[in-house]
Coordinates of C-alpha atoms (C1' of nucleotides) in Angstrom, one line a residue:
Chain N
M630 CA -34.7 12.3 16.0
R631 CA -32.6 15.6 13.9
I632 CA -30.5 15.0 10.7
L633 CA -28.8 16.6 9.6
L634 CA -27.8 15.6 5.5
V635 CA -25.1 17.5 4.1
E636 CA -25.6 16.9 0.6
D637 CA -24.7 19.1 -3.0
E638 CA -26.9 17.5 -5.2
K639 CA -30.5 19.5 -4.7
H640 CA -32.4 17.0 -6.9
L641 CA -30.9 14.3 -4.4
S642 CA -31.1 16.1 -1.4
D643 CA -34.4 16.8 -1.8
N644 CA -35.6 13.1 -2.2
I645 CA -33.6 12.1 1.5
K646 CA -35.3 15.0 3.4
K647 CA -38.6 14.6 1.7
G648 CA -38.3 10.6 2.2
L649 CA -36.7 10.8 5.8
S650 CA -39.5 13.8 6.9
E651 CA -41.7 10.7 6.2
A652 CA -40.5 8.5 8.4
G653 CA -40.8 10.7 10.8
F654 CA -37.7 12.8 11.6
A655 CA -36.6 15.7 11.3
V656 CA -34.5 16.7 9.0
D657 CA -31.6 20.4 8.2
A658 CA -30.2 20.1 4.1
A659 CA -26.5 21.7 4.0
F660 CA -25.4 21.8 1.0
D661 CA -21.5 22.6 0.9
G662 CA -18.9 21.6 3.5
E663 CA -18.8 25.1 5.1
E664 CA -22.0 25.3 6.1
G665 CA -22.0 21.3 7.0
L666 CA -19.6 21.4 9.6
Y667 CA -20.8 24.9 11.2
L668 CA -24.4 23.5 11.3
A669 CA -23.2 20.3 12.8
T670 CA -20.9 22.1 15.2
T671 CA -23.6 24.0 16.4
E672 CA -26.1 22.4 16.5
T673 CA -27.0 19.0 18.4
Y674 CA -28.1 16.0 15.5
D675 CA -28.6 12.5 16.1
C676 CA -27.0 11.7 13.2
I677 CA -25.3 13.5 9.9
I678 CA -25.3 12.2 6.6
L679 CA -22.1 13.3 4.9
D680 CA -22.0 13.1 0.9
I681 CA -17.5 13.0 0.4
M682 CA -17.1 15.0 -2.9
L683 CA -18.6 18.7 -1.3
P684 CA -18.3 22.0 -2.3
K685 CA -15.7 24.1 -0.1
M686 CA -14.7 21.0 2.0
D687 CA -15.1 17.1 1.5
G688 CA -17.1 15.2 3.7
V689 CA -14.0 13.6 4.8
K690 CA -12.5 16.8 5.9
I691 CA -16.1 17.5 8.2
C692 CA -15.8 13.9 9.7
E693 CA -11.8 14.5 11.1
T694 CA -12.4 17.9 11.7
M695 CA -15.9 16.8 14.2
R696 CA -14.2 13.6 15.3
L697 CA -10.5 15.5 16.5
K698 CA -13.2 18.1 18.3
G699 CA -15.2 15.5 20.5
Y700 CA -17.8 14.9 19.0
K701 CA -19.2 11.5 18.3
T702 CA -22.6 11.7 16.5
P703 CA -23.0 8.6 14.3
I704 CA -21.7 10.1 11.0
L705 CA -23.2 7.8 7.8
M706 CA -20.9 8.8 4.4
L707 CA -22.4 8.6 0.9
T708 CA -19.4 8.1 -1.6
A709 CA -19.0 6.9 -5.2
K710 CA -19.4 3.8 -6.4
G711 CA -16.6 1.4 -6.7
S712 CA -14.3 3.2 -4.8
V713 CA -12.9 2.0 -2.6
E714 CA -10.2 4.6 -1.5
E715 CA -13.5 7.5 -0.4
V716 CA -14.8 4.0 1.7
A717 CA -11.2 3.9 3.3
Q718 CA -11.0 7.2 3.6
G719 CA -13.9 7.8 5.3
L720 CA -14.3 5.0 7.7
D721 CA -10.4 6.0 8.0
S722 CA -11.2 9.7 9.5
G723 CA -14.4 8.5 11.5
A724 CA -17.0 7.8 10.0
D725 CA -19.2 4.7 11.1
D726 CA -21.2 3.4 8.3
Y727 CA -21.3 4.3 4.3
L728 CA -22.9 4.2 1.4
T729 CA -22.4 3.5 -1.9
K730 CA -24.6 5.8 -4.6
P731 CA -26.8 5.2 -6.2
F732 CA -28.7 3.5 -3.6
A733 CA -32.5 2.6 -2.9
F734 CA -33.9 5.0 0.3
I735 CA -35.4 2.1 2.1
E736 CA -31.1 1.3 2.7
L737 CA -30.3 4.7 3.7
K738 CA -33.1 4.3 6.1
S739 CA -32.1 0.9 7.6
R740 CA -28.6 1.9 8.2
I741 CA -29.6 5.2 9.8
Q742 CA -32.0 3.3 12.7
A743 CA -29.3 1.0 13.0
L744 CA -26.4 3.9 13.4
L745 CA -29.4 5.5 15.8
R746 CA -29.8 1.9 17.4
R747 CA -26.2 1.3 18.0
G748 CA -25.5 4.9 19.7
Q749 CA -28.2 3.7 22.7
T750 CA -26.4 0.7 23.6
E751 CA -23.8 0.4 23.4
A752 CA -21.6 4.0 22.5
S753 CA -18.5 2.8 20.3
P754 CA -18.7 -0.1 18.2
V755 CA -15.9 -2.4 19.2
L756 CA -13.2 -3.8 17.1
R757 CA -12.2 -7.8 17.1
V758 CA -9.7 -9.7 15.9
A759 CA -10.1 -13.5 17.2
D760 CA -10.1 -12.9 21.1
L761 CA -8.6 -10.1 20.6
E762 CA -10.8 -6.6 21.5
L763 CA -10.1 -2.8 21.3
D764 CA -12.7 -0.3 22.0
P765 CA -12.0 2.7 20.5
G766 CA -14.8 4.9 22.5
K767 CA -13.7 3.5 26.2
H768 CA -9.9 3.7 24.5
T769 CA -9.2 -0.2 25.7
V770 CA -8.1 -3.3 24.7
S771 CA -8.1 -6.6 25.7
R772 CA -7.2 -10.5 24.6
A773 CA -9.2 -13.6 26.1
G774 CA -10.4 -10.9 28.4
K775 CA -7.3 -9.9 29.9
G776 CA -6.6 -5.7 29.9
I777 CA -3.5 -5.0 27.5
S778 CA -2.4 -1.3 28.0
L779 CA -0.9 0.6 25.0
T780 CA 0.6 3.8 24.4
P781 CA -1.2 6.5 22.3
K782 CA 0.6 5.5 19.2
E783 CA 0.7 2.0 19.3
F784 CA -3.4 1.6 20.1
S785 CA -3.4 4.0 17.2
I786 CA -1.3 1.4 15.1
L787 CA -3.5 -0.9 16.4
E788 CA -6.9 -0.1 15.8
Y789 CA -5.8 1.5 11.9
L790 CA -5.1 -2.6 11.5
M791 CA -7.9 -3.7 13.2
R792 CA -10.2 -1.1 11.0
H793 CA -8.7 -2.7 7.9
R794 CA -8.9 -6.6 9.1
G795 CA -7.4 -9.2 6.7
E796 CA -5.9 -6.3 4.7
V797 CA -2.7 -5.4 3.7
V798 CA -1.7 -1.8 5.2
T799 CA 2.0 -1.2 4.0
R800 CA 3.8 1.5 6.3
T801 CA 3.3 4.1 4.1
M802 CA -0.5 3.9 4.9
I803 CA 0.3 3.5 8.5
I804 CA 2.7 6.6 8.6
E805 CA 0.3 8.5 7.0
H806 CA -2.8 8.0 9.6
V807 CA -0.4 7.6 12.0
W808 CA 1.1 10.6 12.2
D809 CA 1.0 13.7 9.3
I810 CA 1.0 14.0 6.6
N811 CA 4.4 16.6 6.5
Y812 CA 6.6 13.2 8.7
E813 CA 9.3 12.7 6.6
N814 CA 9.9 9.0 6.7
M815 CA 13.1 7.7 6.4
S816 CA 13.4 5.7 9.1
N817 CA 11.5 2.7 10.3
V818 CA 9.4 3.7 13.4
V819 CA 7.7 1.9 11.8
D820 CA 9.1 -1.6 12.6
A821 CA 10.0 -0.5 16.1
F822 CA 5.9 -0.3 17.1
M823 CA 4.8 -3.1 15.4
A824 CA 8.3 -4.9 17.5
T825 CA 6.0 -3.3 21.3
L826 CA 3.1 -4.7 19.8
R827 CA 4.1 -7.5 18.7
K828 CA 5.1 -7.6 22.1
K829 CA 2.0 -6.6 23.8
V830 CA -0.6 -8.8 22.1
D831 CA 1.2 -12.2 20.7
K832 CA 3.8 -13.0 22.8
N833 CA 3.3 -16.4 24.7
R834 CA -0.2 -17.0 22.2
S835 CA -0.1 -20.3 20.4
V836 CA -2.3 -18.0 17.8
K837 CA -0.8 -15.4 16.2
L838 CA -2.5 -12.5 14.8
I839 CA -0.3 -9.5 13.6
H840 CA 1.1 -10.7 10.4
T841 CA 4.4 -9.8 8.1
L842 CA 3.6 -9.5 4.2
H843 CA 7.4 -9.5 3.2
G844 CA 7.6 -6.1 1.0
V845 CA 4.3 -5.3 1.6
G846 CA 3.8 -4.4 4.9
F847 CA 1.9 -5.9 8.1
K848 CA -1.7 -7.0 8.1
I849 CA -3.9 -8.8 11.5
S850 CA -5.8 -11.8 10.9
T851 CA -6.7 -15.4 12.4
K852 CA -5.1 -17.0 9.4
P853 CA -1.3 -15.5 8.0
Chain M
M581 CA 2.2 -1.0 -13.6
R582 CA 5.2 0.9 -14.1
I583 CA 5.2 5.0 -13.5
L584 CA 7.5 8.0 -14.0
L585 CA 8.2 10.0 -11.8
V586 CA 9.7 13.9 -13.5
E587 CA 10.4 15.1 -9.4
D588 CA 13.7 17.4 -8.6
E589 CA 13.3 17.3 -5.1
K590 CA 14.8 14.5 -4.0
H591 CA 13.8 14.1 -0.4
L592 CA 9.9 14.8 -1.7
S593 CA 10.8 11.7 -4.7
D594 CA 12.3 9.3 -2.9
N595 CA 9.3 9.3 -0.6
I596 CA 6.5 8.8 -3.8
K597 CA 9.0 6.1 -5.1
K598 CA 8.8 4.0 -1.9
G599 CA 5.2 4.8 -1.5
L600 CA 4.4 3.5 -5.4
S601 CA 7.2 0.7 -4.9
E602 CA 4.6 -0.7 -1.8
A603 CA 2.0 -0.5 -3.8
G604 CA 3.6 -2.7 -5.9
F605 CA 4.4 -0.8 -9.2
A606 CA 7.9 -0.1 -10.5
V607 CA 8.8 3.5 -10.6
D608 CA 11.7 5.2 -12.5
A609 CA 12.6 8.8 -11.2
A610 CA 13.6 11.4 -13.4
F611 CA 15.3 15.0 -11.9
D612 CA 15.1 16.9 -14.2
G613 CA 13.0 18.2 -17.3
E614 CA 15.4 17.3 -19.9
E615 CA 15.6 13.5 -19.0
G616 CA 11.9 13.4 -17.7
L617 CA 10.9 14.4 -21.2
Y618 CA 13.8 11.4 -22.5
L619 CA 12.5 8.6 -20.5
A620 CA 8.7 9.5 -21.4
T621 CA 9.5 9.3 -24.7
T622 CA 11.9 6.6 -25.0
E623 CA 10.7 3.8 -23.2
T624 CA 6.8 2.8 -22.0
Y625 CA 4.8 4.1 -19.1
D626 CA 0.8 3.5 -17.5
C627 CA 1.3 7.0 -16.1
I628 CA 3.7 9.9 -15.6
I629 CA 4.0 12.5 -12.7
L630 CA 5.0 15.7 -13.6
D631 CA 6.0 18.0 -11.2
I632 CA 5.7 21.6 -12.9
M633 CA 8.5 23.1 -11.4
L634 CA 11.2 21.6 -12.8
P635 CA 15.4 22.4 -13.8
K636 CA 16.2 22.2 -17.6
M637 CA 13.1 22.1 -18.2
D638 CA 9.3 23.0 -16.7
G639 CA 6.9 20.2 -15.9
V640 CA 4.1 21.9 -18.3
K641 CA 7.0 22.4 -21.3
I642 CA 7.5 18.0 -21.2
C643 CA 3.4 17.9 -21.2
E644 CA 2.4 19.8 -24.0
T645 CA 5.8 18.1 -26.2
M646 CA 4.0 15.1 -25.7
R647 CA 1.0 15.5 -26.6
L648 CA 1.8 16.9 -29.8
K649 CA 4.7 13.5 -30.6
G650 CA 1.5 11.7 -30.2
Y651 CA 1.4 10.7 -26.3
K652 CA -1.2 9.5 -24.9
T653 CA -0.1 8.3 -21.8
P654 CA -2.2 9.6 -18.2
I655 CA -0.6 12.4 -17.3
L656 CA -0.9 13.6 -13.5
M657 CA 0.8 17.2 -12.7
L658 CA 1.8 17.9 -9.5
T659 CA 1.2 22.0 -8.5
A660 CA 1.9 24.5 -6.1
K661 CA -0.5 25.1 -3.7
G662 CA -2.9 27.7 -4.4
S663 CA -1.3 28.6 -7.8
V664 CA -4.4 28.4 -9.9
E665 CA -2.2 29.4 -12.9
E666 CA -0.3 26.8 -12.7
V667 CA -3.9 24.0 -12.7
A668 CA -4.7 26.1 -15.6
Q669 CA -1.9 26.0 -17.7
G670 CA -0.8 21.7 -16.8
L671 CA -4.8 20.5 -17.5
D672 CA -4.4 22.7 -20.9
S673 CA -1.4 21.5 -21.8
G674 CA -2.9 18.2 -21.7
A675 CA -2.3 16.7 -18.5
D676 CA -5.4 14.6 -16.8
D677 CA -5.6 15.4 -13.9
Y678 CA -3.9 17.2 -10.8
L679 CA -2.8 17.7 -7.2
T680 CA -1.9 20.3 -4.8
K681 CA 1.1 20.3 -3.1
P682 CA 1.4 19.2 -0.1
F683 CA -0.7 16.2 -0.3
A684 CA -1.6 13.0 1.5
F685 CA 0.2 9.7 -0.2
I686 CA -3.3 8.1 -0.5
E687 CA -4.3 10.8 -2.5
L688 CA -2.1 11.2 -5.1
K689 CA -2.8 6.6 -5.1
S690 CA -6.0 6.7 -5.8
R691 CA -5.6 9.8 -8.2
I692 CA -3.4 7.6 -10.3
Q693 CA -5.4 4.9 -9.6
A694 CA -8.5 6.2 -11.4
L695 CA -5.9 7.2 -14.3
L696 CA -5.3 3.8 -14.7
R697 CA -8.8 2.6 -14.5
R698 CA -9.8 5.5 -17.2
G699 CA -7.3 4.0 -19.5
Q700 CA -8.9 0.8 -18.9
T701 CA -11.7 -1.3 -19.2
E702 CA -13.0 -0.5 -15.8
A703 CA -10.7 -2.7 -14.2
S704 CA -12.7 -5.0 -11.7
P705 CA -11.6 -5.4 -8.1
V706 CA -10.5 -9.2 -8.9
L707 CA -8.2 -10.8 -11.8
R708 CA -10.2 -14.2 -12.0
V709 CA -8.6 -16.9 -14.0
A710 CA -10.9 -20.1 -14.2
D711 CA -10.7 -21.4 -10.3
L712 CA -7.5 -18.5 -9.7
E713 CA -8.4 -15.0 -8.5
L714 CA -6.3 -12.3 -7.5
D715 CA -7.1 -9.9 -5.7
P716 CA -4.9 -5.8 -5.9
G717 CA -6.2 -4.7 -3.1
K718 CA -5.9 -7.1 -1.0
H719 CA -2.4 -7.7 -2.3
T720 CA -3.9 -12.2 -1.7
V721 CA -4.2 -14.5 -4.3
S722 CA -5.8 -18.2 -4.3
R723 CA -6.5 -21.6 -6.4
A724 CA -9.2 -23.1 -5.8
G725 CA -10.0 -20.7 -2.5
K726 CA -7.2 -21.7 -1.2
G727 CA -4.9 -19.0 0.0
I728 CA -1.3 -19.1 -2.1
S729 CA 1.2 -16.8 -0.6
L730 CA 3.8 -14.5 -3.2
T731 CA 6.6 -12.7 -3.2
P732 CA 6.2 -9.0 -4.1
K733 CA 7.8 -10.4 -7.5
E734 CA 5.7 -13.2 -8.2
F735 CA 2.7 -11.6 -7.6
S736 CA 3.6 -8.6 -9.8
I737 CA 4.3 -11.1 -12.3
L738 CA 1.2 -13.2 -11.9
E739 CA -1.0 -9.9 -12.0
Y740 CA 0.4 -8.6 -15.4
L741 CA -0.3 -12.0 -16.7
M742 CA -3.5 -11.9 -15.0
R743 CA -4.3 -8.4 -17.3
H744 CA -3.6 -10.2 -20.2
R745 CA -5.7 -13.0 -19.5
G746 CA -5.3 -14.9 -22.9
E747 CA -2.9 -13.0 -24.7
V748 CA 1.0 -14.0 -25.3
V749 CA 3.2 -11.9 -22.8
T750 CA 6.7 -12.1 -24.2
R751 CA 10.0 -12.1 -21.6
T752 CA 10.3 -8.4 -22.7
M753 CA 6.9 -6.5 -21.3
I754 CA 7.1 -8.4 -18.3
I755 CA 11.1 -7.4 -17.5
E756 CA 9.5 -3.7 -18.5
H757 CA 6.6 -3.6 -16.2
V758 CA 8.2 -5.6 -13.3
W759 CA 11.4 -4.7 -13.4
D760 CA 12.3 -0.7 -13.5
I761 CA 15.0 0.8 -16.2
N762 CA 18.2 0.5 -14.2
Y763 CA 17.6 -3.3 -14.4
E764 CA 20.1 -4.4 -16.8
N765 CA 19.1 -8.3 -17.9
M766 CA 20.4 -11.0 -20.1
S767 CA 19.6 -13.3 -17.4
N768 CA 16.9 -15.8 -17.5
V769 CA 15.0 -14.2 -14.3
V770 CA 12.0 -14.1 -15.9
D771 CA 12.5 -17.6 -17.2
A772 CA 12.9 -18.7 -13.0
F773 CA 10.1 -16.8 -11.7
M774 CA 7.5 -18.4 -13.9
A775 CA 8.9 -21.7 -12.0
T776 CA 8.7 -20.6 -9.5
L777 CA 4.8 -19.2 -9.4
R778 CA 4.2 -23.0 -11.6
K779 CA 5.2 -24.5 -8.4
K780 CA 2.6 -22.4 -6.3
V781 CA 0.1 -22.2 -8.7
D782 CA -0.4 -25.2 -10.9
K783 CA 1.9 -27.9 -9.7
N784 CA -0.3 -30.6 -8.3
R785 CA -3.5 -29.5 -10.3
S786 CA -5.2 -31.3 -13.3
V787 CA -6.2 -28.0 -15.0
K788 CA -2.6 -26.2 -15.4
L789 CA -3.0 -21.8 -16.3
I790 CA 0.0 -20.9 -17.4
H791 CA 1.4 -22.1 -20.6
T792 CA 4.6 -21.7 -22.3
L793 CA 4.6 -20.7 -26.3
H794 CA 7.7 -22.2 -27.1
G795 CA 9.7 -19.2 -28.9
V796 CA 7.7 -16.3 -28.2
G797 CA 6.5 -15.5 -24.4
F798 CA 3.7 -17.2 -22.0
K799 CA 0.1 -16.9 -21.4
I800 CA -2.3 -17.8 -18.3
S801 CA -5.7 -19.8 -19.6
T802 CA -6.9 -22.6 -19.1
K803 CA -6.9 -23.5 -23.0
P804 CA -3.4 -24.4 -24.1
Chain T
dA1451 C1' 12.2 25.7 36.3
dG1452 C1' 13.6 21.8 37.1
dA1453 C1' 13.3 16.4 37.7
dC1454 C1' 11.0 12.8 37.4
dG1455 C1' 9.2 9.2 34.0
dA1456 C1' 6.8 8.1 30.1
dT1457 C1' 7.0 7.8 25.2
dC1458 C1' 8.6 8.3 20.6
dT1459 C1' 12.3 8.3 17.5
dT1460 C1' 16.8 6.6 15.7
dC1461 C1' 20.7 3.2 14.9
dA1462 C1' 23.6 -1.2 14.9
dT1463 C1' 22.7 -5.6 14.2
dA1464 C1' 21.1 -10.3 13.4
dA1465 C1' 18.2 -12.9 10.6
dA1466 C1' 14.9 -13.9 8.0
dA1467 C1' 13.8 -13.4 3.0
dT1468 C1' 13.9 -12.4 -1.5
dC1469 C1' 16.4 -11.8 -5.6
dT1470 C1' 19.5 -12.4 -9.3
dT1471 C1' 23.0 -15.9 -11.2
dA1472 C1' 25.0 -19.7 -13.6
dA1473 C1' 24.8 -24.2 -14.1
dT1474 C1' 22.1 -28.1 -16.2
dT1475 C1' 18.5 -31.0 -17.3
dT1476 C1' 15.1 -30.9 -20.1
dA1477 C1' 12.0 -29.7 -24.6
dC1478 C1' 11.3 -28.3 -29.1
dT1479 C1' 11.6 -27.4 -33.8
dC1480 C1' 13.3 -27.8 -38.2
Chain Q
dG374 C1' 19.6 -36.0 -34.7
dA375 C1' 21.1 -30.7 -34.4
dG376 C1' 20.5 -26.5 -32.5
dT377 C1' 18.1 -23.8 -29.8
dA378 C1' 14.8 -22.4 -26.0
dA379 C1' 13.0 -23.1 -21.9
dA380 C1' 12.6 -25.3 -17.4
dT381 C1' 14.9 -26.0 -12.7
dT382 C1' 17.6 -25.7 -9.6
dA383 C1' 20.8 -24.5 -6.0
dA384 C1' 24.4 -21.2 -3.9
dG385 C1' 25.1 -16.6 -3.3
dA386 C1' 24.0 -11.8 -3.5
dT387 C1' 21.1 -8.1 -2.3
dT388 C1' 17.4 -6.8 0.2
dT389 C1' 13.9 -6.5 3.9
dT390 C1' 12.1 -7.1 8.4
dA391 C1' 13.2 -7.8 14.0
dT392 C1' 14.8 -6.1 17.9
dG393 C1' 17.1 -4.2 22.4
dA394 C1' 19.1 -0.5 23.7
dA395 C1' 20.5 4.1 23.9
dG396 C1' 19.0 9.3 22.7
dA397 C1' 15.4 13.0 22.1
dT398 C1' 11.3 14.7 23.2
dC399 C1' 7.1 16.1 25.9
dG400 C1' 4.6 16.3 29.7
dT401 C1' 3.4 16.3 34.0
dC402 C1' 4.6 17.4 39.0
dT403 C1' 6.6 20.0 42.5

DNA sequence: AGACGATCTTCATAAAATCTTAATTTACTC
DNA sequence: GAGTAAATTAAGATTTTATGAAGATCGTCT
């Protein structure tokens, strides 16, 4: 098993590398974002550990770029303590798991093993809310076992909602995620898509999953 | 939480204001430097967002003036991309952080939250008074584990009260934090909202949490 | 290139929820 | 008990959201 570690704090990097090597992994270390991305895309790894705060290019950017290019390698992000934003950004950019610093080494090891295991059995984690399932890998959605066909934007919005299940998601968050940063939004695109999503996901169902929080945004969950 | 935004590009300003409002902030917008400085020194804000390039008076000048007069309000500067000069000048003049355009809104939001957090006593993510809980992130409130649904204004007021738990909060303080400057209030809005808040939070409970201090204001705590 | 179909975006309007005001009742202070 | 201050309500004003349909855009295929 080969692992890439992208971490700029020399001391921490050395420690992790030592520990993982002892556990039988082959570890490559990169010390800045550019080097990390270069290695990640030119070599083959079974898992990548990415610090978020990095010189030259941050971890989120690396992760996004890789997913954009189609790399499915499991990615574990290291985030600063207490930064909910970082965690959200990280998972959003396509990371499979995260760990907040500081952490116990054994914790890191077990997360990595979980990721590697997951990679073997099921290619990608399926998102689930009640009887609604979304498989990011296969790009399929189903409710109560029956397939639902969604357009790309619809899929992307639903995926985003499901990755934040139970939490409020504002229109701006959705816009920034599904469209690009420079999209000048003064319209009601999001609302229009919510309407079509509802039609496909919730219509004729006794239990509604998509809820509006007036004045705030939307939320997907079993309870309003 | 009240924020002043000084930005002359109408479109960008509107977008930022919209996003921050969604996130529960009260936002005042100024469109040139003089207006910005005037508001910054006559009103009270929890954070100020300053564009550097502005008509009449640039952001650096505003920042310098404020620090000279002793204002400690956290300031976030917006600079043009790649202008190292601007960044240096900005931080030099007393700004607390900067962001280069263009930026993702989530980035701006997280910077602001970081600044606000820094100022306070490391705000815990969930606010709690007795069995009443408010989660600013998830935008949820519950008492004794049972969810309570609040409108945006109700939520804002309750959050403000809870951030000052045990302290007296006057009507003026509430008005200034929850509404923005264009609100000319001589009515009893606050009282009206306190009534609905009480109905949702305290009704049918043996322990009341919202208390009136006659002639002064309100307070949230277990003891009157 | 042109035509078709699918998807995305905007617009208009109806419906719902929230906010504000004002009038009335109740409580507090001296 | 008089005079304020606060609580409570209900109705009207305003804002926000839902939704269907028309127009624009994109990609694919011939």
